[in-house]
């Protein structure tokens, strides 16, 4: 059985993309799923968030040099393909190669059978690394911060998904829009209502509430469940995982 391969995207930084990749991955592993999280951001925040810094081998070596994907276990049922600043040089090299857009898909094909879910943390841009992720994936999860400026550009991402589906990856579809950093302010509530009204079933019912434990867990290089499994964010990410598994 093929895994569900999910590209976690947004063209902006600071919306909760990396946090979601890590904590959704951990939540799925707690539901007894075998999960691989893949860092495709040269900033390597996902790798750093689980304490993997300056790995001897990282995703650059697989994408550019054709080596096997380096995989590290970070928890029971949860593995990581790390990134490093090396990856910042990959875009120029990939864009000049004939099959540059398919490098990640080809690399993941060699390990896909070992996992139920593969989550790809994308850079905060819509360049060739994000395109690689979407071509490797069969679903896209768009992370949306519950602020007015954050919802601008959503349609651009959705149009890109459709363009890639038509031209390069017929299996690709929109998994859903995930609202993060949701609080009790009027602005936040208004954004939640707007997204759920305009995008309907494309928006997840689960939202991720603003929670200081998310920031604290990141500072301690821990996922939210290892840091405080009873906090609001842990409950939210577990509910999201259940919505995805059961949906």
XYZ file of C-alpha atoms in Angstrom:
247
model
C 0.000 0.000 0.000
C 1.379 3.391 -0.987
C 1.873 6.013 1.731
C 0.058 9.309 1.825
C 2.696 11.861 0.865
C 1.793 15.339 2.071
C 3.550 18.574 1.121
C 3.119 21.142 3.912
C 3.258 24.542 2.240
C 2.825 28.287 2.394
C 4.676 31.007 0.516
C 5.232 32.930 3.763
C 7.328 32.151 6.812
C 6.172 32.174 10.421
C 2.755 30.627 9.785
C 3.393 27.353 11.628
C 4.480 25.157 8.720
C 7.464 23.514 10.394
C 5.644 23.253 13.724
C 2.779 21.511 11.948
C 5.042 19.096 10.070
C 6.744 18.024 13.298
C 3.708 17.843 15.561
C 1.366 16.290 13.003
C 4.077 13.743 12.267
C 4.439 12.925 15.954
C 0.651 12.754 16.396
C 0.358 10.285 13.514
C 3.111 8.162 15.066
C 1.137 8.136 18.331
C -1.743 6.699 16.298
C 0.587 3.802 15.413
C 1.432 5.092 11.940
C 4.936 4.885 10.485
C 5.931 8.429 9.601
C 8.779 10.089 7.727
C 9.200 13.868 7.987
C 11.305 15.488 5.272
C 13.070 18.839 5.626
C 13.354 20.665 2.279
C 13.985 24.126 3.723
C 17.605 25.379 3.614
C 16.974 27.055 6.983
C 16.649 23.504 8.355
C 14.244 24.532 11.117
C 12.533 21.141 11.110
C 15.845 19.357 11.591
C 16.897 21.765 14.331
C 13.536 21.402 16.080
C 14.366 17.771 16.843
C 17.980 18.505 17.732
C 19.577 17.487 14.424
C 22.127 20.138 13.480
C 24.901 19.939 10.886
C 24.197 16.308 9.932
C 27.022 14.599 8.039
C 24.565 13.768 5.256
C 21.400 15.685 4.422
C 18.772 15.913 1.709
C 21.119 17.929 -0.515
C 23.234 14.826 -1.080
C 20.176 12.897 -2.291
C 18.739 15.635 -4.521
C 21.934 16.946 -6.089
C 24.458 14.135 -5.801
C 22.093 11.194 -6.265
C 22.936 9.516 -2.962
C 20.451 7.538 -0.876
C 18.166 9.544 1.369
C 19.777 9.965 4.798
C 17.200 8.935 7.394
C 17.429 9.402 11.156
C 15.063 8.084 13.818
C 13.840 10.873 16.091
C 11.149 8.956 18.000
C 9.342 5.630 17.883
C 7.652 5.427 14.501
C 8.990 8.838 13.460
C 11.958 9.299 11.118
C 13.574 12.414 9.635
C 15.358 13.316 6.413
C 17.411 16.322 7.598
C 18.371 19.480 5.733
C 21.266 21.872 6.064
C 22.300 25.251 4.692
C 23.921 23.260 1.851
C 20.435 23.027 0.395
C 20.430 26.728 -0.462
C 22.746 25.870 -3.361
C 20.463 23.154 -4.689
C 17.947 25.380 -6.473
C 20.415 26.637 -9.089
C 21.650 23.110 -9.766
C 18.210 21.501 -9.907
C 16.730 24.095 -12.238
C 19.379 23.363 -14.878
C 18.867 19.589 -14.807
C 16.488 17.804 -17.170
C 14.757 15.931 -14.336
C 15.416 18.566 -11.685
C 11.755 18.800 -10.679
C 11.503 15.051 -10.054
C 14.535 14.487 -7.831
C 12.616 14.278 -4.551
C 9.962 11.985 -5.996
C 12.627 9.610 -7.280
C 14.438 9.647 -3.930
C 11.269 9.014 -1.909
C 10.217 6.155 -4.185
C 13.114 4.131 -2.780
C 11.840 4.327 0.820
C 8.093 4.981 0.471
C 7.102 1.367 1.146
C 8.429 1.679 4.699
C 5.939 4.377 5.741
C 2.240 5.124 6.110
C 2.717 8.897 5.952
C 5.459 11.099 4.527
C 5.259 14.797 5.459
C 7.401 17.275 3.524
C 8.202 20.609 5.169
C 8.590 23.101 2.304
C 10.520 26.390 2.176
C 8.504 29.644 2.560
C 8.508 30.178 -1.209
C 7.064 28.631 -4.343
C 10.414 27.802 -5.997
C 11.829 24.546 -7.325
C 12.233 22.924 -3.889
C 8.532 23.432 -3.152
C 7.693 22.238 -6.674
C 9.798 19.115 -6.028
C 7.772 18.494 -2.880
C 4.441 18.919 -4.659
C 5.500 16.655 -7.521
C 6.586 14.012 -5.003
C 3.349 14.362 -3.013
C -0.201 13.231 -3.594
C -1.699 15.804 -1.222
C -0.978 19.398 -0.217
C -1.683 20.811 3.233
C -1.673 24.623 3.232
C -0.933 26.184 6.616
C -2.718 29.504 7.153
C -2.099 31.854 10.054
C -5.350 33.393 11.304
C -4.450 36.954 10.295
C -5.688 39.087 7.405
C -2.366 39.304 5.572
C -1.801 35.573 5.899
C -4.776 34.617 3.727
C -3.546 36.721 0.816
C -1.958 34.490 -1.778
C -3.976 31.375 -0.918
C -5.497 31.283 -4.384
C -2.012 31.510 -5.917
C -0.981 28.329 -4.099
C -4.202 26.571 -5.087
C -3.651 27.584 -8.736
C -0.096 26.204 -8.573
C -1.427 22.894 -7.248
C -3.831 22.711 -10.191
C -1.104 23.632 -12.689
C 1.216 20.933 -11.348
C -1.641 18.418 -11.328
C -2.433 19.093 -14.968
C 1.143 19.115 -16.222
C 3.454 17.120 -13.963
C 1.632 15.196 -11.216
C -1.895 13.933 -12.005
C -2.153 12.392 -8.514
C -1.835 15.752 -6.727
C -4.754 17.213 -4.808
C -5.495 19.733 -2.070
C -5.735 17.949 1.268
C -6.922 21.026 3.121
C -6.317 24.416 4.682
C -5.146 24.372 8.299
C -5.693 27.489 10.389
C -2.982 28.081 12.990
C -2.329 30.525 15.830
C -6.067 30.887 16.355
C -7.052 33.005 19.357
C -10.141 34.684 20.790
C -9.675 38.055 19.094
C -12.313 39.327 16.698
C -9.770 39.346 13.854
C -8.802 35.716 14.398
C -12.405 34.543 14.663
C -13.308 36.503 11.536
C -10.488 34.900 9.537
C -11.525 31.415 10.669
C -15.114 32.067 9.588
C -13.988 33.605 6.283
C -11.748 30.668 5.350
C -14.288 28.042 6.405
C -17.044 29.855 4.494
C -15.086 30.581 1.305
C -13.271 27.246 1.078
C -15.878 24.979 2.666
C -14.801 21.347 2.970
C -11.280 22.303 1.868
C -10.739 23.806 5.331
C -10.014 21.412 8.191
C -12.544 21.422 11.012
C -9.624 21.244 13.431
C -7.804 24.529 14.052
C -4.556 24.990 15.968
C -5.012 27.346 18.887
C -2.388 29.885 19.853
C -0.459 28.354 22.724
C 2.744 29.428 24.448
C 3.718 25.758 24.759
C 4.352 25.677 20.993
C 7.034 28.345 21.299
C 8.460 26.775 24.448
C 8.649 23.290 22.927
C 10.462 24.674 19.892
C 12.970 26.433 22.147
C 13.628 23.137 23.924
C 14.003 21.250 20.597
C 11.003 19.061 21.396
C 7.716 18.156 19.771
C 4.612 19.371 21.577
C 3.710 15.908 22.933
C 7.114 15.340 24.494
C 7.026 18.832 25.987
C 3.460 18.941 27.347
C 1.038 16.294 26.101
C -1.856 17.885 28.012
C -1.611 21.373 26.486
C -4.169 22.768 24.042
C -1.837 22.493 21.051
C -1.160 18.810 21.718
C -4.900 18.133 21.763
C -5.325 20.135 18.537
C -2.589 18.304 16.644
C -3.869 14.929 17.804
C -7.365 15.893 16.636
C -5.908 16.982 13.292
C -4.159 13.630 12.913
C -7.414 11.805 13.670
C -9.284 13.988 11.159
C -6.712 13.101 8.488
C -6.623 9.374 9.286
C -10.405 9.065 9.489
C -11.184 11.517 6.689
